[in-house]
């Protein structure tokens, strides 16, 4: 059903409009963007020789099969993106305005299974698009087995539209697309600096537009505890930077919902046993008092693993976390801080405890003992059936359960990460790679470095490669806050996004990627996101920033 | 004249308000800001033990001597800054709320000479501030010989105010201040990316708030020609990225005026004989056609120095520039592009021309010949009596007139710049240093590196040191546009600003500077500027970004 056709006269007019407004711009930008290419690059794209006109003010989606709130909200978002037509577009590339055959004013959206409520590990994300023009008739369909595939397909469809004059042109296109990796994440750190919810939502918009499916939320750390617990409100009341620097239950719920309808999982991280300084003021006796000259020196170290009440606290705290975050994965941290063992070593109660257990001086054993207790707690959480840890937890030889995902982050230079992936997968654990993708210390032109990295580029069997679920870009917060998180993370994260979604043969050449990335950046600017430039160039929307 | 005093009751109330609202915030930020310190640090500051209350809604400036439009506009700006009180301030440091003695509701502004119309090389910028409290009486004065000193003093005064609760506290303070260097610049590049006027104005705001006095505007380059000439409109019509990426005569005038009233000079750069690709389309026969296989290959090199008409063009073009930009300095560029000589070498007309002059193969001589002609043109411009060039012009042994300022930019590592400064000043030329201060390739935490650099830190006589007029931070545009210029340039440029204004003994220790820089960043955020963080921390205003 559902396609109205413009008459021949109307089409003629539209074609003339397109032709009239193709004004070639000047200057010598170092990169010329493509027109109507999709980022990240789909697995299969075929384009025909004909193209059609889409009028932003006369366009609709027609739902032909299953429907749900996620779909309705997505259609509304993309209608808005399409209707928000830029006013001064002077196409740089070939606007694909040639051989215009027809107008397209609706697209069928065919979701052939009922919606799932939440995105999840291993969700189906494949989709197909067919846009076809013959004579004055044209038709288009976006189809998927899954609401998540429909979301990815809508994003791709919106990227096919090339603004020319006051309309879009759209080439006849067939797409079959699916992700290479099932885990495509980005981490934000809201402990070193607080990131307002509206900025996190902007990050989620951009994640969706680059087909990421996980936001790993490094919520708390030594510096501050902005996460507001219902059971333990003192944690944020005493551990946040200020009352204005807190994520309330409503804030958390808003972020989760915002991500849900975009097909993005929120995986919260509560890092223990170290990096916990900010937990201390709100939870007495949680942390180990450090000693100097045989007395507590007023500073605190890692969690005190000798105090049974601390496990009760963790159980209660994590049970609330488990009920608040719908994703069935949680990140348990576990990265090392050098000062940790030193504080444990200084504390006579810890020393006595270790003697009693016959593990004197073996601080990794103490850590293992703590971690085992933590895993037992997490194991019993009703809504959690898998978790992530930083790679040190693996390196220390702690017994890990099967359902762990080890996040590799150490040394993106010297290829140390390849050895880590090799070792972790050789004993059968799942893993994700972040070593190459620490985005917080660089600016735009480093996208090529990020783009050059493949999470499966290490020595291993096909089975080992399969254990690499994907990767995660990390945006640490020491130098990043609301003032600069968008231009710091983007377009660098775009490069990671394509690496995680697209095939290796489609992502091997940064020279091929650059003009497509330039188009994508201009597109994101047009949508209102302040994404940094990749090299000397311009976009029609860069004057509005 | 001119000071109203609150009664004892009112003061009592204000003091109570301050005491009530000093809520100490939590968390463990890595930097704790100072309270009421001035950035860049004044030459002399003495603070007493008493302090007073300033009510943002009951405060005014009283002009006691000379007045002018620049002064009136400045008072309006600073009243607005003071009245724009943040809503949720929780002081981190000592709010200097102790020992409150009185309320201050006006400040005398004493300008003892008539205003100059435009800021200029060597302008007077010193000022004094006295804020005094005794009993319930308090008084304050900002005084200077010059409107430019008053502007610097107003900025300093505004920084003394520490928001606490719903008022400010202000310590009794005496300041005598003047700049160490007379040239304190920042360069922006609007050729690689277009920067909208409103963003340039935001940069000017920040320059004024860090006591810079020059914006060096690298207007055009190979990539684009956004500068609109009245006599030669084809230059931007054919050489800009698009019609939306042009600075019109009105845009230019707006920027100059915006800078003028803030005591900032605008020095435009028109870089020749290389980096001129974008000039080509709008001015036929200006550039040298490059040859391959004995024919023009369709590409163009540097300006064609054999064509007499080109000197006529330059004279006409620069005469317009001279009339449009009131500053009596212009930047003539002159930096090298390797491809330049290669194109000249390929062109048979150039070769013939050089043979005739007996300078075959001596491309530096050809360059010198061109440069001499250019200097002769500039020399005759009615409003220009000095100019800047990049250091290659000096390196090539081109005859330079006395009124040149050589800008040193090469190699900020290996201390090559120190040798350059030594050589340039040893033959008596004035210079400014930029080598250490290329801000466009790094992020926030590098401020320490910028801060460590002193433009007079080279081997030379006191006379040589005097020839170093100052320095200039450079924000090149390859990776910088409106989306990221503010957080890329700031707070890094703050570090440069203090280095250029303050004494060496006051700027030798980054550990001392860090808490003051943190306060300054928070202040700039409060004023609405998205300045990047320097390390893990928070500001009361960082949630509004």
GROMACS .gro file of N, CA and C in nm, chain B residues 66-75 77 109-120 123-127 143-154 260-263:
model
  132
  611UNK      N    1   3.805   6.170   3.307
  611UNK     CA    2   3.771   6.161   3.165
  611UNK      C    3   3.672   6.048   3.139
  612UNK      N    4   3.599   6.063   3.032
  612UNK     CA    5   3.500   5.961   2.996
  612UNK      C    6   3.500   5.948   2.843
  613UNK      N    7   3.451   5.839   2.791
  613UNK     CA    8   3.436   5.823   2.646
  613UNK      C    9   3.353   5.700   2.617
  614UNK      N   10   3.324   5.677   2.489
  614UNK     CA   11   3.237   5.563   2.454
  614UNK      C   12   3.300   5.429   2.494
  615UNK      N   13   3.431   5.418   2.479
  615UNK     CA   14   3.497   5.293   2.517
  615UNK      C   15   3.476   5.266   2.666
  616UNK      N   16   3.491   5.370   2.746
  616UNK     CA   17   3.473   5.354   2.891
  616UNK      C   18   3.329   5.319   2.924
  617UNK      N   19   3.234   5.392   2.864
  617UNK     CA   20   3.093   5.365   2.895
  617UNK      C   21   3.055   5.221   2.860
  618UNK      N   22   3.100   5.178   2.743
  618UNK     CA   23   3.068   5.040   2.703
  618UNK      C   24   3.132   4.938   2.796
  619UNK      N   25   3.253   4.968   2.839
  619UNK     CA   26   3.322   4.875   2.930
  619UNK      C   27   3.248   4.866   3.063
  620UNK      N   28   3.204   4.981   3.115
  620UNK     CA   29   3.131   4.978   3.243
  620UNK      C   30   3.004   4.897   3.230
  622UNK      N   31   2.951   4.650   3.021
  622UNK     CA   32   2.989   4.507   3.016
  622UNK      C   33   3.018   4.451   3.155
  654UNK      N   34   3.601   5.528   3.902
  654UNK     CA   35   3.684   5.498   3.787
  654UNK      C   36   3.750   5.629   3.743
  655UNK      N   37   3.881   5.633   3.758
  655UNK     CA   38   3.952   5.759   3.736
  655UNK      C   39   4.048   5.748   3.618
  656UNK      N   40   4.003   5.798   3.505
  656UNK     CA   41   4.086   5.802   3.385
  656UNK      C   42   4.141   5.943   3.373
  657UNK      N   43   4.272   5.958   3.384
  657UNK     CA   44   4.327   6.092   3.398
  657UNK      C   45   4.379   6.153   3.267
  658UNK      N   46   4.364   6.082   3.155
  658UNK     CA   47   4.392   6.143   3.024
  658UNK      C   48   4.275   6.111   2.931
  659UNK      N   49   4.263   6.191   2.829
  659UNK     CA   50   4.154   6.167   2.733
  659UNK      C   51   4.175   6.032   2.663
  660UNK      N   52   4.064   5.973   2.620
  660UNK     CA   53   4.069   5.843   2.552
  660UNK      C   54   4.140   5.854   2.418
  661UNK      N   55   4.217   5.752   2.386
  661UNK     CA   56   4.262   5.733   2.248
  661UNK      C   57   4.152   5.657   2.174
  662UNK      N   58   4.152   5.672   2.043
  662UNK     CA   59   4.044   5.608   1.968
  662UNK      C   60   4.071   5.459   1.944
  663UNK      N   61   4.196   5.426   1.907
  663UNK     CA   62   4.229   5.288   1.877
  663UNK      C   63   4.347   5.240   1.959
  664UNK      N   64   4.342   5.113   2.001
  664UNK     CA   65   4.460   5.056   2.065
  664UNK      C   66   4.573   5.049   1.963
  665UNK      N   67   4.698   5.055   2.010
  665UNK     CA   68   4.810   5.060   1.916
  665UNK      C   69   4.934   5.004   1.982
  668UNK      N   70   5.090   5.105   2.340
  668UNK     CA   71   4.991   5.181   2.419
  668UNK      C   72   5.015   5.160   2.569
  669UNK      N   73   4.973   5.259   2.646
  669UNK     CA   74   4.986   5.252   2.792
  669UNK      C   75   4.876   5.160   2.847
  670UNK      N   76   4.914   5.062   2.930
  670UNK     CA   77   4.814   4.970   2.983
  670UNK      C   78   4.822   4.953   3.136
  671UNK      N   79   4.907   5.033   3.199
  671UNK     CA   80   4.919   5.017   3.344
  671UNK      C   81   4.797   5.076   3.416
  672UNK      N   82   4.774   5.030   3.535
  672UNK     CA   83   4.659   5.078   3.613
  672UNK      C   84   4.685   5.052   3.761
  688UNK      N   85   4.227   5.333   3.869
  688UNK     CA   86   4.284   5.453   3.809
  688UNK      C   87   4.388   5.419   3.704
  689UNK      N   88   4.391   5.500   3.599
  689UNK     CA   89   4.493   5.481   3.496
  689UNK      C   90   4.514   5.609   3.417
  690UNK      N   91   4.632   5.620   3.358
  690UNK     CA   92   4.663   5.728   3.265
  690UNK      C   93   4.590   5.710   3.133
  691UNK      N   94   4.541   5.589   3.110
  691UNK     CA   95   4.499   5.555   2.974
  691UNK      C   96   4.372   5.471   2.977
  692UNK      N   97   4.287   5.489   2.879
  692UNK     CA   98   4.166   5.408   2.871
  692UNK      C   99   4.201   5.260   2.866
  693UNK      N  100   4.316   5.227   2.804
  693UNK     CA  101   4.353   5.084   2.794
  693UNK      C  102   4.388   5.029   2.931
  694UNK      N  103   4.450   5.111   3.013
  694UNK     CA  104   4.478   5.069   3.150
  694UNK      C  105   4.349   5.052   3.230
  695UNK      N  106   4.255   5.142   3.208
  695UNK     CA  107   4.126   5.128   3.276
  695UNK      C  108   4.059   4.996   3.239
  696UNK      N  109   4.063   4.960   3.109
  696UNK     CA  110   4.003   4.832   3.066
  696UNK      C  111   4.069   4.715   3.140
  697UNK      N  112   4.203   4.716   3.147
  697UNK     CA  113   4.272   4.606   3.218
  697UNK      C  114   4.235   4.608   3.366
  698UNK      N  115   4.222   4.728   3.421
  698UNK     CA  116   4.187   4.739   3.563
  698UNK      C  117   4.046   4.691   3.593
  699UNK      N  118   3.953   4.722   3.504
  699UNK     CA  119   3.815   4.674   3.524
  699UNK      C  120   3.811   4.522   3.525
  805UNK      N  121   3.826   4.691   1.925
  805UNK     CA  122   3.869   4.826   1.966
  805UNK      C  123   3.823   4.858   2.107
  806UNK      N  124   3.692   4.837   2.132
  806UNK     CA  125   3.639   4.877   2.263
  806UNK      C  126   3.688   4.785   2.374
  807UNK      N  127   3.755   4.679   2.339
  807UNK     CA  128   3.817   4.591   2.439
  807UNK      C  129   3.969   4.610   2.445
  808UNK      N  130   4.018   4.710   2.374
  808UNK     CA  131   4.162   4.736   2.378
  808UNK      C  132   4.245   4.633   2.304
   0.00000   0.00000   0.00000
